[in-house]
XYZ file of C-alpha atoms in Angstrom:
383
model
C -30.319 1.723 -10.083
C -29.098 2.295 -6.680
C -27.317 5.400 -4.663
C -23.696 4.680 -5.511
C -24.803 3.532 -9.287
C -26.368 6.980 -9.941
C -23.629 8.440 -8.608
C -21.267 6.310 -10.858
C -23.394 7.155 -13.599
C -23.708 11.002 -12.943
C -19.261 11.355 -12.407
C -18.708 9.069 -15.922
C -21.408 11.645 -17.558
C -19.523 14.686 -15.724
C -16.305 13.544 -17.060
C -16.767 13.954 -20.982
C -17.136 17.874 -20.286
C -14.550 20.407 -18.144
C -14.256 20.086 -14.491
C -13.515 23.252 -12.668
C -11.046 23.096 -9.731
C -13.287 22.372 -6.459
C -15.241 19.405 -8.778
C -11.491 18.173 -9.747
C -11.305 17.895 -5.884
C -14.771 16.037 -5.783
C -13.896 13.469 -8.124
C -10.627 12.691 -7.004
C -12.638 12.260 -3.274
C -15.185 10.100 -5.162
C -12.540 7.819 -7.176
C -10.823 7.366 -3.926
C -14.194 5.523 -2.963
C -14.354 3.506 -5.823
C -10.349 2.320 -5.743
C -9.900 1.625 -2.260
C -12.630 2.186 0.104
C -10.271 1.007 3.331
C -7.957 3.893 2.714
C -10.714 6.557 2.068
C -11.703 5.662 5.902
C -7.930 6.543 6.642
C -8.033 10.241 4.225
C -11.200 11.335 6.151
C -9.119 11.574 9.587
C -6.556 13.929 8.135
C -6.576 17.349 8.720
C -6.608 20.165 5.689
C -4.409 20.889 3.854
C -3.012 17.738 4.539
C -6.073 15.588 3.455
C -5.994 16.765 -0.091
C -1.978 16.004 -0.354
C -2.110 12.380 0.843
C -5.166 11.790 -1.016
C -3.607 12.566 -4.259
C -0.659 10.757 -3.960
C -2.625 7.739 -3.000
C -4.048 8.146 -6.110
C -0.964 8.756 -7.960
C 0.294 5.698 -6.609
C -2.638 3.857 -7.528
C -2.132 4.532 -10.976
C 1.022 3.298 -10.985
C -0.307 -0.103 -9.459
C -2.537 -0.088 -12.050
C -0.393 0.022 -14.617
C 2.312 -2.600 -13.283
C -0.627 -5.074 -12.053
C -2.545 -5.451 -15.316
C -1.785 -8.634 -16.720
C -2.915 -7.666 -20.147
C -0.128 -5.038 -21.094
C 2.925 -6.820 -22.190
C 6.065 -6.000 -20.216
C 7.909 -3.729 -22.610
C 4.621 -1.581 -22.610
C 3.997 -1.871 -19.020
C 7.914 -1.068 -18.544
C 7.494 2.528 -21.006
C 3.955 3.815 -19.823
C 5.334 3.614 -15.889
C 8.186 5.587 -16.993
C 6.619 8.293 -18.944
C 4.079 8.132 -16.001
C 7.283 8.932 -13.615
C 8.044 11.975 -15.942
C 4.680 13.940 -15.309
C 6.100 14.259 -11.649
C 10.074 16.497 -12.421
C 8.548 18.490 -9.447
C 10.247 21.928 -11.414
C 7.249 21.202 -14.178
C 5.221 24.379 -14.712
C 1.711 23.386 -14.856
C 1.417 24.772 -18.584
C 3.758 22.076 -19.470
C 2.518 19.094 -16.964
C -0.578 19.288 -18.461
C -0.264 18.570 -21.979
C 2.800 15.924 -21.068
C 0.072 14.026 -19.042
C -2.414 14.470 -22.194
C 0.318 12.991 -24.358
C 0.989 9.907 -21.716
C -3.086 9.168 -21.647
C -2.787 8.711 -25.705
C -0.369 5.893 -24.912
C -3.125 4.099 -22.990
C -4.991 1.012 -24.147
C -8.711 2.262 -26.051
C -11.007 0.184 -23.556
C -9.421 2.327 -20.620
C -10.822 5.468 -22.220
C -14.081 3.861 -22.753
C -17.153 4.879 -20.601
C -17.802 1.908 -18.985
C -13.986 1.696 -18.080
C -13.265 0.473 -14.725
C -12.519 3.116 -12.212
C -9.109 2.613 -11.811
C -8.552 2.554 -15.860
C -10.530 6.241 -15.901
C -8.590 7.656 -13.369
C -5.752 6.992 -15.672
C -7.580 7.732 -18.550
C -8.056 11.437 -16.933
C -4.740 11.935 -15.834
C -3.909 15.731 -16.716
C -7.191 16.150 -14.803
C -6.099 14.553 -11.393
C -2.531 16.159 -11.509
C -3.827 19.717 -11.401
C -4.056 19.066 -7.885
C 0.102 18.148 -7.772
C 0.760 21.439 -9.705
C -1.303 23.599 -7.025
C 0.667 22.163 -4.066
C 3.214 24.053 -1.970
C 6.552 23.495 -3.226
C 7.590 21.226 -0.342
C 4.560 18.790 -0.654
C 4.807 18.912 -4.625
C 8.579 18.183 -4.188
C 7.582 14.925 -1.477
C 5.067 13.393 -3.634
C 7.030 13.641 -7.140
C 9.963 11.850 -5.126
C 8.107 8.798 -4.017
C 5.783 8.248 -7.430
C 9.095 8.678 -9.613
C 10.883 6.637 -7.263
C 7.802 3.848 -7.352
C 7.570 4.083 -10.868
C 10.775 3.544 -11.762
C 11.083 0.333 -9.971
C 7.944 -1.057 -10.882
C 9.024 -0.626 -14.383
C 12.369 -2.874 -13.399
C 10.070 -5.273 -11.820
C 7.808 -5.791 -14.989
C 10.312 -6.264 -16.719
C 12.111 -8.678 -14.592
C 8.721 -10.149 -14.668
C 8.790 -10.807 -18.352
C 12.377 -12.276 -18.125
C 10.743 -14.984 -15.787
C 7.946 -16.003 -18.075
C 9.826 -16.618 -21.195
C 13.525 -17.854 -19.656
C 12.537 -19.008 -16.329
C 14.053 -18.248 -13.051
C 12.693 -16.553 -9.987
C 10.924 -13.396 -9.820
C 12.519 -12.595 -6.247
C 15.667 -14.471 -5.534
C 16.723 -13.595 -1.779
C 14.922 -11.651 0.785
C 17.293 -8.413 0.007
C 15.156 -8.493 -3.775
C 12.151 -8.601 -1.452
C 12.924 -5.900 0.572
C 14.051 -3.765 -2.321
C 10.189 -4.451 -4.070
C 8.482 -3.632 -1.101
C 10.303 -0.463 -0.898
C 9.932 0.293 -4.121
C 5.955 0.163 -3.458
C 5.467 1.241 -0.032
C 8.425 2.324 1.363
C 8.725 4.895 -0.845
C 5.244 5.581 0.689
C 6.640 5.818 4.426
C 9.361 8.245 3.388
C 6.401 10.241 2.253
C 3.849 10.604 4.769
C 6.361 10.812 7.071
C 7.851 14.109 5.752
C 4.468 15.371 5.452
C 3.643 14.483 9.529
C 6.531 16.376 10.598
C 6.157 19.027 8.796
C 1.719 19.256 9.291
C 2.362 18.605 13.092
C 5.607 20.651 13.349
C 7.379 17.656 14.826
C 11.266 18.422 15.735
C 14.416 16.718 17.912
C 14.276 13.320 18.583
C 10.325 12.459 17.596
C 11.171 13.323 13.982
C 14.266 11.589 14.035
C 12.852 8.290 14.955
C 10.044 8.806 12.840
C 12.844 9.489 9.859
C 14.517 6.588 10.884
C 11.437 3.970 10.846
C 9.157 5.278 8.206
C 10.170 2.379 5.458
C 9.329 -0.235 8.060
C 5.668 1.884 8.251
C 5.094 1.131 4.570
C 7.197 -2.275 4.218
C 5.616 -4.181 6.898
C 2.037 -3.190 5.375
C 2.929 -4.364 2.259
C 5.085 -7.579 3.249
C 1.379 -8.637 5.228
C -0.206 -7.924 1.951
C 1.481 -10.122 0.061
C 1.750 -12.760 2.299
C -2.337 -12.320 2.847
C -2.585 -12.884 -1.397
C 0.149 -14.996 -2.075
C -2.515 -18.121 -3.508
C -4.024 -15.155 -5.603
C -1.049 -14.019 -6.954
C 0.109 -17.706 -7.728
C -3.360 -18.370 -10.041
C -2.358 -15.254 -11.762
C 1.726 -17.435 -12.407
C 3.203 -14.565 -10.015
C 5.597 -15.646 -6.616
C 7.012 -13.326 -4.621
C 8.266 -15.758 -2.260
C 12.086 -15.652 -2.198
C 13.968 -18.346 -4.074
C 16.555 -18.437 -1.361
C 14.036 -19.261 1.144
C 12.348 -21.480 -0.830
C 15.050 -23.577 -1.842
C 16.525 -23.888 1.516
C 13.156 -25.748 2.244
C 13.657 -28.028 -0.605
C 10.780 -26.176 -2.350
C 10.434 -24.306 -5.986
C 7.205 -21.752 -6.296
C 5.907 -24.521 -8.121
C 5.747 -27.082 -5.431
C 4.932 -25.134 -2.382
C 1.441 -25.072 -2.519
C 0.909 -29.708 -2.769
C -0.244 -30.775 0.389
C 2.708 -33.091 1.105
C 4.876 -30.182 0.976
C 2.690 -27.797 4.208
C 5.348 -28.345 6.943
C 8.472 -26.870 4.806
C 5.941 -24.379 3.116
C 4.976 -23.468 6.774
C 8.208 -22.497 7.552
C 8.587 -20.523 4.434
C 5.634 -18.708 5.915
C 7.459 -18.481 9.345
C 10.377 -16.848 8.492
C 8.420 -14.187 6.276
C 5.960 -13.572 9.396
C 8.881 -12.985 11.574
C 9.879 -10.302 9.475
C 6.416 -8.924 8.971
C 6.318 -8.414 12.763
C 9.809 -7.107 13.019
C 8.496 -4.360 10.468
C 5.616 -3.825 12.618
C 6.863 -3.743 15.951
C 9.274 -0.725 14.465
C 6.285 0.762 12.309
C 4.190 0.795 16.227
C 7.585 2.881 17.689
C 7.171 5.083 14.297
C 3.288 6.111 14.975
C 3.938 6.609 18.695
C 6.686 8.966 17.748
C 4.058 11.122 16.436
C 3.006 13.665 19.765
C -0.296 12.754 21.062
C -1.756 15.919 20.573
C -1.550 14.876 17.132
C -3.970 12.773 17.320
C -5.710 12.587 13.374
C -1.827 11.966 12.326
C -1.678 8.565 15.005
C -5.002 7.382 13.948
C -4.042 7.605 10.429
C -1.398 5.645 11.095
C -2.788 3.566 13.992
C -6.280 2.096 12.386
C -4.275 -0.038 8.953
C -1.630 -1.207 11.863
C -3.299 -2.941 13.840
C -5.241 -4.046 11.057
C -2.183 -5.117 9.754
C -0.881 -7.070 13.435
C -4.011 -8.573 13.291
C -4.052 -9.874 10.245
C -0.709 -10.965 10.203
C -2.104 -13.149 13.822
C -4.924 -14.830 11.527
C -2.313 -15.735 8.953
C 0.333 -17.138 11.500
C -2.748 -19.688 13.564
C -3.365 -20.191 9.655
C -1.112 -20.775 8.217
C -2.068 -24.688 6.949
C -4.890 -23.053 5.369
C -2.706 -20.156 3.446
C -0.400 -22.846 2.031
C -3.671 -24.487 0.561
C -4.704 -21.585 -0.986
C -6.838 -19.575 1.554
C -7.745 -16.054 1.486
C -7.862 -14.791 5.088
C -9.023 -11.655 6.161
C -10.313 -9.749 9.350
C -13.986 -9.889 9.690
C -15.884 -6.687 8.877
C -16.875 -6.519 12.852
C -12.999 -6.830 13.492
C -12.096 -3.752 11.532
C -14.803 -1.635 13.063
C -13.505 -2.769 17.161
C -10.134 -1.635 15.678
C -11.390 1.672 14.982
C -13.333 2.031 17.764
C -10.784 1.150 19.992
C -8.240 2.578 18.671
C -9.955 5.882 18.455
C -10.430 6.235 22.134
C -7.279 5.281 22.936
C -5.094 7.291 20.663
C -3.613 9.475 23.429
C -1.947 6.572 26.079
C 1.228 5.074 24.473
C 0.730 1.968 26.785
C -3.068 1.032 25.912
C -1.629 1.074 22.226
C 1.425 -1.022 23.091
C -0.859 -3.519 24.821
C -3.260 -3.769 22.284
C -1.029 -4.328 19.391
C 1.330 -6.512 22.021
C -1.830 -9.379 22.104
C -1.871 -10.294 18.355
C 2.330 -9.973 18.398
C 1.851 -12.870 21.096
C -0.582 -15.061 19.430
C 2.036 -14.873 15.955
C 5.100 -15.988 18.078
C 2.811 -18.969 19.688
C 1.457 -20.093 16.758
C 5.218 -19.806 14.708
C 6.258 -21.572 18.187
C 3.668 -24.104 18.295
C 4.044 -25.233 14.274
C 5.929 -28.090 15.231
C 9.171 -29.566 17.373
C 12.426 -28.915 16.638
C 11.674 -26.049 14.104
C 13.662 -22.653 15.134
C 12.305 -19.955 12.746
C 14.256 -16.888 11.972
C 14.212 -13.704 10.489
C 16.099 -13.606 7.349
């Protein structure tokens, strides 16, 4: 058995007995590992106290994904377990009363998520009173942040399922104009933006106009992230029967979610894809003014914000010169050596506003070339 296996081994072992405080901390640092690897990078450049905060909200969130992604709960279920999920986080909860809600909500779980050999993201749910402790010992102020955006999250996540379920058994689109788009993405990562961003200004004592801006463009911080991440899985999420392509869009094209992805069909599907990029960047471009708002001196806040930008403009670039590819099913993503120049660069670089604005201006260029080179005659716009 390798390194990371023992260690698997030795936390699912730890976990049938009591965890004191500091290894509470330790396994919420380890899960973090196991659930998204790309964002533990990001938690590791935050400064204390701050660290701890964002990295159990992550996690919070994550639980909530986990709950509306699994394709095994039916709806109703899915609908009720994000809700009483939502409840664990009134922030006016005394601890003595979080915890044994949160041990009533894990009894609601399916059996094979409290299993040993549960998969990490099921255990983490599966030990919930054990990762909120961490939400209860927070300062008022951060406790009060994070229980906005997961009840907020939650709560329309448990629309969307069952919206969902209203698809698969009368028909209809799952997202019907951009605005439903908008309001999903929101619901899942602006919520997110609205977060960190009261939790920057307040860790870096940010004031006047820096925190106004940043106030003002925080949803496109999480919104454009997440519109790139589900354009960068949309042939993933269609094997699984799920679209969130707008039917508005679509049917302007001629096109149903069921016909987008036949070959005969790439040139309206691509601009489908076109108008969605354009937006994408548009969230972006106001997401780059968001992390330059942050001071300089700041600089763990910018590269916490900087590193899954440009990671973001990039990918959005490979998608856009693509985008034949996508429509066929594709997954695209940055190469491994990509991610670490985007670190690296970024990381020296943190401090000059215009090294940042040229390096995230080159893959902004090569998506308007490549929407302006699919093809004569074709004007693409943001919806």
């Amino acid at each position: 058995m390798d390194a990371a296996g023992t260690t698997d081994a030795l936390w699912r072992t730890r976990l049938e007995g009591a965890l004191g405080p500091s290894e509470a901390e330790r396994f919420a640092r380890f899960a973090l590992e196991r659930v998204s690897r790309t964002f533990a990078l990001n938690i590791r450049v935050l400064p204390p106290p701050l660290r701890g905060q964002v990295l159990h909200a992550y996690l919070y969130c994550r639980m909530a994904d986990t709950l509306e992604d699994d394709a095994e709960l039916p709806a109703p279920q899915k609908s009720a377990l994000l809700r009483a999920f939502a409840a664990l986080f009134d922030p006016g909860l005394d601890a003595s009363v979080r915890e044994p809600m949160a041990a009533a909500f894990t009894a609601l779980l399916p059996a094979g998520w409290k299993a040993k050999d549960a998969a990490w993201e099921h255990v983490l749910l599966a030990r919930t009173p054990l990762v909120l402790r961490a939400c209860s010992r927070m300062p008022a102020p951060a406790r009060a942040a994070v229980c906005a955006c997961v009840r907020e999250m939650c709560g329309g996540m448990a629309a969307f399922a069952l919206r969902q379920h209203a698809v698969q058994t009368r028909g209809g689109a799952l997202i019907s104009t951009v605005r439903e788009l908008d309001d999903y993405c929101w619901f899942v990562a602006g919520t997110v933006g609205v977060f960190l961003a009261d939790r920057f200004i307040a860790d870096g004592r940010i004031s006047g106009e820096r925190a106004a801006r940043m106030r003002a463009q925080c949803v496109s911080f999480g919104n454009g992230l997440q519109l790139v991440n589900i354009l960068k899985d949309l042939a993933e999420d269609a094997r699984r029967g799920v679209s969130w392509l707008p039917a508005d869009l679509l049917e302007r094209e001629g096109l149903s979610a069921a016909t987008f992805g036949n070959p005969e069909n790439r040139a309206a599907a691509r601009r489908v894809h076109a108008a969605l990029f354009h937006k994408a960047l548009s969230h972006l471009e106001e997401a780059l003014d968001y992390t330059l708002a942050i001071p300089a001196t700041r600089r763990r806040l910018r590269l916490f914000c900087l590193w899954p930008l440009q990671m973001a403009v990039e990918t959005l670039a490979l998608l856009a010169e693509n985008a034949g590819a996508l429509a066929g099913g594709a997954r695209l993503k940055l190469t491994r050596a990509r991610v670490h120049a985007i670190v690296r660069r970024t990381s020296l670089l943190w401090w000059s506003d215009r090294a940042l604005r040229s390096g995230f201006r080159a893959p902004a260029d090569r998506i308007r070339r490549a929407l302006h080179d699919a093809g004569p005659g074709h004007t693409f716009h943001a919806p």
